[in-house]
Amino acid sequence: SKYIFVPFNEPDDIWYTLNPSASDFASQMAAFEQDWATVYQRIRTDDPGALIAGPNTAVYNSTVMSDFLAYANAHDVLPDFITWHVLEPGTEQSFPADYANFRSLETADGISPRPVDIDEYADRYQLSVPGEMVQLLSEFETAKVYADLPFWDIADNYSDTAVPVHQPPLAVWLVVAYGG
């Protein structure tokens, strides 16, 4: 109950070429889904009560999510949490539509609503700009999703929101004010 397994990080970008316009999309998607099922079942075998999150794609793509949900539902390997990243420029504008699309896919497949965790959000250019961050924070709060900052750089600096001495930590003050 304290840990969530995320078997694949950015499978659409690192492990497989999950680009719906690519000629090998069907075979790449089939490979990912088969691997997902194998890993999912292994985790369940080792820890039947484990919480599992996925697909954990680098970007939201309706075709990839639709295929994944249909496969996972049909093969009884649905993740407990649905995850994807919100990192690319413009996602503060596209997230509400992407989230609505995900919920419509879930409904169309007869899947009971699952919690969503945007497990990486805010690219480096956004982390120090409170105006960018507040848009994302308010969208996640409105959608009632979990969201986690990426952990790319220095340890113990609050995912790049803390800064060296004598530099204004704007994002830290945003989080303090918004959380208050």
PDB file of C-alpha atoms in Angstrom:
ATOM      1  CA  SER A   1       0.000   0.000   0.000  1.00  0.00           C
ATOM      2  CA  LYS A   2       3.023   2.312   0.245  1.00  0.00           C
ATOM      3  CA  TYR A   3       4.673   1.567  -3.087  1.00  0.00           C
ATOM      4  CA  ILE A   4       3.506   1.526  -6.671  1.00  0.00           C
ATOM      5  CA  PHE A   5       5.375  -0.456  -9.297  1.00  0.00           C
ATOM      6  CA  VAL A   6       5.926   1.384 -12.595  1.00  0.00           C
ATOM      7  CA  PRO A   7       7.260  -1.379 -14.864  1.00  0.00           C
ATOM      8  CA  PHE A   8       8.051   0.822 -17.874  1.00  0.00           C
ATOM      9  CA  ASN A   9       9.277   4.392 -18.065  1.00  0.00           C
ATOM     10  CA  GLU A  10       8.442   6.085 -21.365  1.00  0.00           C
ATOM     11  CA  PRO A  11       7.863   2.872 -23.324  1.00  0.00           C
ATOM     12  CA  ASP A  12       6.756   4.938 -26.310  1.00  0.00           C
ATOM     13  CA  ASP A  13      10.090   6.703 -26.514  1.00  0.00           C
ATOM     14  CA  ILE A  14      12.754   4.511 -24.937  1.00  0.00           C
ATOM     15  CA  TRP A  15      11.800   0.862 -25.357  1.00  0.00           C
ATOM     16  CA  TYR A  16       9.449   0.810 -28.344  1.00  0.00           C
ATOM     17  CA  THR A  17       8.559   3.074 -31.253  1.00  0.00           C
ATOM     18  CA  LEU A  18       4.927   3.716 -30.410  1.00  0.00           C
ATOM     19  CA  ASN A  19       4.226   6.245 -33.126  1.00  0.00           C
ATOM     20  CA  PRO A  20       0.837   5.585 -34.748  1.00  0.00           C
ATOM     21  CA  SER A  21       2.061   7.022 -38.052  1.00  0.00           C
ATOM     22  CA  ALA A  22       5.072   4.662 -38.214  1.00  0.00           C
ATOM     23  CA  SER A  23       4.823   1.657 -40.503  1.00  0.00           C
ATOM     24  CA  ASP A  24       5.760  -0.728 -37.683  1.00  0.00           C
ATOM     25  CA  PHE A  25       3.341   0.717 -35.108  1.00  0.00           C
ATOM     26  CA  ALA A  26       1.171  -2.412 -34.898  1.00  0.00           C
ATOM     27  CA  SER A  27       4.126  -4.717 -34.266  1.00  0.00           C
ATOM     28  CA  GLN A  28       5.751  -2.302 -31.797  1.00  0.00           C
ATOM     29  CA  MET A  29       2.468  -1.898 -29.910  1.00  0.00           C
ATOM     30  CA  ALA A  30       1.941  -5.670 -29.852  1.00  0.00           C
ATOM     31  CA  ALA A  31       5.460  -6.167 -28.479  1.00  0.00           C
ATOM     32  CA  PHE A  32       4.902  -3.596 -25.749  1.00  0.00           C
ATOM     33  CA  GLU A  33       1.529  -5.044 -24.778  1.00  0.00           C
ATOM     34  CA  GLN A  34       2.938  -8.579 -24.624  1.00  0.00           C
ATOM     35  CA  ASP A  35       5.863  -7.375 -22.505  1.00  0.00           C
ATOM     36  CA  TRP A  36       3.475  -5.376 -20.305  1.00  0.00           C
ATOM     37  CA  ALA A  37       1.386  -8.510 -19.687  1.00  0.00           C
ATOM     38  CA  THR A  38       4.472 -10.584 -18.876  1.00  0.00           C
ATOM     39  CA  VAL A  39       5.864  -8.080 -16.378  1.00  0.00           C
ATOM     40  CA  TYR A  40       2.429  -7.338 -14.880  1.00  0.00           C
ATOM     41  CA  GLN A  41       1.753 -11.039 -14.296  1.00  0.00           C
ATOM     42  CA  ARG A  42       5.203 -11.547 -12.790  1.00  0.00           C
ATOM     43  CA  ILE A  43       4.662  -8.698 -10.324  1.00  0.00           C
ATOM     44  CA  ARG A  44       1.229 -10.140  -9.400  1.00  0.00           C
ATOM     45  CA  THR A  45       2.787 -13.594  -8.925  1.00  0.00           C
ATOM     46  CA  ASP A  46       5.478 -12.231  -6.600  1.00  0.00           C
ATOM     47  CA  ASP A  47       3.182  -9.778  -4.787  1.00  0.00           C
ATOM     48  CA  PRO A  48      -0.557 -10.355  -5.375  1.00  0.00           C
ATOM     49  CA  GLY A  49      -1.499  -7.116  -3.594  1.00  0.00           C
ATOM     50  CA  ALA A  50       0.994  -4.912  -5.410  1.00  0.00           C
ATOM     51  CA  LEU A  51      -0.155  -1.636  -6.919  1.00  0.00           C
ATOM     52  CA  ILE A  52       0.903  -1.283 -10.553  1.00  0.00           C
ATOM     53  CA  ALA A  53       0.945   1.873 -12.687  1.00  0.00           C
ATOM     54  CA  GLY A  54       1.186   2.328 -16.441  1.00  0.00           C
ATOM     55  CA  PRO A  55       1.515   2.674 -19.345  1.00  0.00           C
ATOM     56  CA  ASN A  56       3.696   5.618 -18.242  1.00  0.00           C
ATOM     57  CA  THR A  57       4.209   7.063 -21.704  1.00  0.00           C
ATOM     58  CA  ALA A  58       6.443  10.060 -22.412  1.00  0.00           C
ATOM     59  CA  VAL A  59       3.511  11.872 -24.018  1.00  0.00           C
ATOM     60  CA  TYR A  60      -0.221  11.350 -24.131  1.00  0.00           C
ATOM     61  CA  ASN A  61      -1.326   9.775 -27.392  1.00  0.00           C
ATOM     62  CA  SER A  62      -4.971   8.803 -27.835  1.00  0.00           C
ATOM     63  CA  THR A  63      -4.224   5.911 -30.203  1.00  0.00           C
ATOM     64  CA  VAL A  64      -1.565   4.410 -27.932  1.00  0.00           C
ATOM     65  CA  MET A  65      -3.776   4.813 -24.856  1.00  0.00           C
ATOM     66  CA  SER A  66      -6.807   3.345 -26.641  1.00  0.00           C
ATOM     67  CA  ASP A  67      -4.871   0.286 -27.814  1.00  0.00           C
ATOM     68  CA  PHE A  68      -3.251  -0.177 -24.415  1.00  0.00           C
ATOM     69  CA  LEU A  69      -6.520   0.059 -22.471  1.00  0.00           C
ATOM     70  CA  ALA A  70      -8.338  -2.325 -24.810  1.00  0.00           C
ATOM     71  CA  TYR A  71      -5.517  -4.885 -24.607  1.00  0.00           C
ATOM     72  CA  ALA A  72      -5.031  -4.561 -20.840  1.00  0.00           C
ATOM     73  CA  ASN A  73      -8.758  -4.867 -20.216  1.00  0.00           C
ATOM     74  CA  ALA A  74      -9.141  -7.909 -22.483  1.00  0.00           C
ATOM     75  CA  HIS A  75      -6.140  -9.668 -20.910  1.00  0.00           C
ATOM     76  CA  ASP A  76      -6.890  -8.753 -17.277  1.00  0.00           C
ATOM     77  CA  VAL A  77      -3.684  -6.729 -16.900  1.00  0.00           C
ATOM     78  CA  LEU A  78      -5.107  -3.249 -16.256  1.00  0.00           C
ATOM     79  CA  PRO A  79      -2.876  -1.084 -14.114  1.00  0.00           C
ATOM     80  CA  ASP A  80      -4.226   0.185 -10.796  1.00  0.00           C
ATOM     81  CA  PHE A  81      -3.082   3.699 -11.695  1.00  0.00           C
ATOM     82  CA  ILE A  82      -2.942   5.173 -15.178  1.00  0.00           C
ATOM     83  CA  THR A  83       0.201   7.202 -15.830  1.00  0.00           C
ATOM     84  CA  TRP A  84       1.688   9.400 -18.500  1.00  0.00           C
ATOM     85  CA  HIS A  85       4.030  12.377 -18.601  1.00  0.00           C
ATOM     86  CA  VAL A  86       3.155  16.024 -19.204  1.00  0.00           C
ATOM     87  CA  LEU A  87       6.505  17.521 -20.177  1.00  0.00           C
ATOM     88  CA  GLU A  88       6.421  18.872 -23.701  1.00  0.00           C
ATOM     89  CA  PRO A  89       5.732  22.530 -24.549  1.00  0.00           C
ATOM     90  CA  GLY A  90       2.043  23.369 -24.745  1.00  0.00           C
ATOM     91  CA  THR A  91       0.841  20.659 -22.383  1.00  0.00           C
ATOM     92  CA  GLU A  92      -0.640  23.260 -20.086  1.00  0.00           C
ATOM     93  CA  GLN A  93      -3.069  23.883 -22.953  1.00  0.00           C
ATOM     94  CA  SER A  94      -3.521  20.242 -24.036  1.00  0.00           C
ATOM     95  CA  PHE A  95      -3.823  18.474 -20.676  1.00  0.00           C
ATOM     96  CA  PRO A  96      -7.563  19.102 -20.115  1.00  0.00           C
ATOM     97  CA  ALA A  97      -8.439  17.651 -23.545  1.00  0.00           C
ATOM     98  CA  ASP A  98      -6.024  14.729 -23.099  1.00  0.00           C
ATOM     99  CA  TYR A  99      -7.522  13.929 -19.698  1.00  0.00           C
ATOM    100  CA  ALA A 100     -11.083  14.117 -21.068  1.00  0.00           C
ATOM    101  CA  ASN A 101     -10.039  11.861 -23.957  1.00  0.00           C
ATOM    102  CA  PHE A 102      -8.564   9.322 -21.537  1.00  0.00           C
ATOM    103  CA  ARG A 103     -11.758   9.241 -19.468  1.00  0.00           C
ATOM    104  CA  SER A 104     -13.841   8.755 -22.630  1.00  0.00           C
ATOM    105  CA  LEU A 105     -11.627   5.819 -23.700  1.00  0.00           C
ATOM    106  CA  GLU A 106     -11.985   4.288 -20.252  1.00  0.00           C
ATOM    107  CA  THR A 107     -15.782   4.589 -20.448  1.00  0.00           C
ATOM    108  CA  ALA A 108     -15.912   3.231 -24.014  1.00  0.00           C
ATOM    109  CA  ASP A 109     -14.014   0.104 -22.901  1.00  0.00           C
ATOM    110  CA  GLY A 110     -16.267  -0.387 -19.855  1.00  0.00           C
ATOM    111  CA  ILE A 111     -13.376   0.187 -17.463  1.00  0.00           C
ATOM    112  CA  SER A 112     -14.210   1.512 -14.018  1.00  0.00           C
ATOM    113  CA  PRO A 113     -12.505   4.877 -13.414  1.00  0.00           C
ATOM    114  CA  ARG A 114      -8.912   4.499 -12.309  1.00  0.00           C
ATOM    115  CA  PRO A 115      -6.797   7.037 -10.494  1.00  0.00           C
ATOM    116  CA  VAL A 116      -4.461   8.992 -12.766  1.00  0.00           C
ATOM    117  CA  ASP A 117      -0.914   9.943 -11.807  1.00  0.00           C
ATOM    118  CA  ILE A 118       0.903  12.374 -14.065  1.00  0.00           C
ATOM    119  CA  ASP A 119       4.188  11.011 -12.869  1.00  0.00           C
ATOM    120  CA  GLU A 120       6.412  13.578 -14.540  1.00  0.00           C
ATOM    121  CA  TYR A 121       5.247  17.094 -15.254  1.00  0.00           C
ATOM    122  CA  ALA A 122       6.931  20.419 -15.948  1.00  0.00           C
ATOM    123  CA  ASP A 123       9.957  20.614 -18.180  1.00  0.00           C
ATOM    124  CA  ARG A 124      13.042  22.557 -17.102  1.00  0.00           C
ATOM    125  CA  TYR A 125      11.786  25.758 -18.721  1.00  0.00           C
ATOM    126  CA  GLN A 126       8.599  25.576 -16.627  1.00  0.00           C
ATOM    127  CA  LEU A 127      10.099  24.756 -13.241  1.00  0.00           C
ATOM    128  CA  SER A 128      11.305  28.279 -12.547  1.00  0.00           C
ATOM    129  CA  VAL A 129       8.315  30.096 -14.063  1.00  0.00           C
ATOM    130  CA  PRO A 130       5.441  30.313 -11.576  1.00  0.00           C
ATOM    131  CA  GLY A 131       2.976  31.349 -14.296  1.00  0.00           C
ATOM    132  CA  GLU A 132       3.623  28.091 -16.155  1.00  0.00           C
ATOM    133  CA  MET A 133       3.512  26.017 -12.984  1.00  0.00           C
ATOM    134  CA  VAL A 134       0.275  27.476 -11.624  1.00  0.00           C
ATOM    135  CA  GLN A 135      -1.523  26.526 -14.837  1.00  0.00           C
ATOM    136  CA  LEU A 136      -0.437  22.918 -14.479  1.00  0.00           C
ATOM    137  CA  LEU A 137      -1.160  22.789 -10.749  1.00  0.00           C
ATOM    138  CA  SER A 138      -4.672  24.147 -11.193  1.00  0.00           C
ATOM    139  CA  GLU A 139      -5.417  21.754 -14.072  1.00  0.00           C
ATOM    140  CA  PHE A 140      -4.274  18.752 -12.039  1.00  0.00           C
ATOM    141  CA  GLU A 141      -6.288  19.919  -9.058  1.00  0.00           C
ATOM    142  CA  THR A 142      -9.396  20.430 -11.218  1.00  0.00           C
ATOM    143  CA  ALA A 143      -9.020  16.938 -12.715  1.00  0.00           C
ATOM    144  CA  LYS A 144      -8.321  15.438  -9.274  1.00  0.00           C
ATOM    145  CA  VAL A 145      -5.200  13.650 -10.485  1.00  0.00           C
ATOM    146  CA  TYR A 146      -1.936  12.948  -8.715  1.00  0.00           C
ATOM    147  CA  ALA A 147       1.081  14.683 -10.228  1.00  0.00           C
ATOM    148  CA  ASP A 148       4.802  14.417  -9.545  1.00  0.00           C
ATOM    149  CA  LEU A 149       7.672  16.641 -10.541  1.00  0.00           C
ATOM    150  CA  PRO A 150      10.478  14.924 -12.479  1.00  0.00           C
ATOM    151  CA  PHE A 151      13.674  14.014 -10.661  1.00  0.00           C
ATOM    152  CA  TRP A 152      16.377  14.663 -13.220  1.00  0.00           C
ATOM    153  CA  ASP A 153      19.165  16.632 -11.682  1.00  0.00           C
ATOM    154  CA  ILE A 154      20.618  17.381  -8.287  1.00  0.00           C
ATOM    155  CA  ALA A 155      19.445  15.426  -5.281  1.00  0.00           C
ATOM    156  CA  ASP A 156      17.902  17.374  -2.405  1.00  0.00           C
ATOM    157  CA  ASN A 157      16.889  20.461  -4.377  1.00  0.00           C
ATOM    158  CA  TYR A 158      13.146  19.687  -4.550  1.00  0.00           C
ATOM    159  CA  SER A 159      13.189  18.636  -8.214  1.00  0.00           C
ATOM    160  CA  ASP A 160      14.972  21.796  -9.296  1.00  0.00           C
ATOM    161  CA  THR A 161      12.651  24.174  -7.457  1.00  0.00           C
ATOM    162  CA  ALA A 162      15.292  25.057  -4.858  1.00  0.00           C
ATOM    163  CA  VAL A 163      18.065  27.324  -6.071  1.00  0.00           C
ATOM    164  CA  PRO A 164      21.526  28.376  -4.910  1.00  0.00           C
ATOM    165  CA  VAL A 165      21.955  31.169  -2.376  1.00  0.00           C
ATOM    166  CA  HIS A 166      21.113  34.683  -3.629  1.00  0.00           C
ATOM    167  CA  GLN A 167      18.785  33.528  -6.400  1.00  0.00           C
ATOM    168  CA  PRO A 168      15.008  33.905  -6.151  1.00  0.00           C
ATOM    169  CA  PRO A 169      13.250  30.560  -5.580  1.00  0.00           C
ATOM    170  CA  LEU A 170      10.039  31.531  -7.358  1.00  0.00           C
ATOM    171  CA  ALA A 171       8.658  28.020  -7.812  1.00  0.00           C
ATOM    172  CA  VAL A 172       9.115  27.253  -4.123  1.00  0.00           C
ATOM    173  CA  TRP A 173       7.072  30.298  -3.166  1.00  0.00           C
ATOM    174  CA  LEU A 174       4.431  29.332  -5.710  1.00  0.00           C
ATOM    175  CA  VAL A 175       4.066  25.872  -4.172  1.00  0.00           C
ATOM    176  CA  VAL A 176       3.942  27.376  -0.659  1.00  0.00           C
ATOM    177  CA  ALA A 177       1.294  29.926  -1.674  1.00  0.00           C
ATOM    178  CA  TYR A 178      -0.772  27.495  -3.759  1.00  0.00           C
ATOM    179  CA  GLY A 179      -0.640  24.818  -1.092  1.00  0.00           C
ATOM    180  CA  GLY A 180      -1.681  27.353   1.534  1.00  0.00           C
TER     181      GLY A 180
END
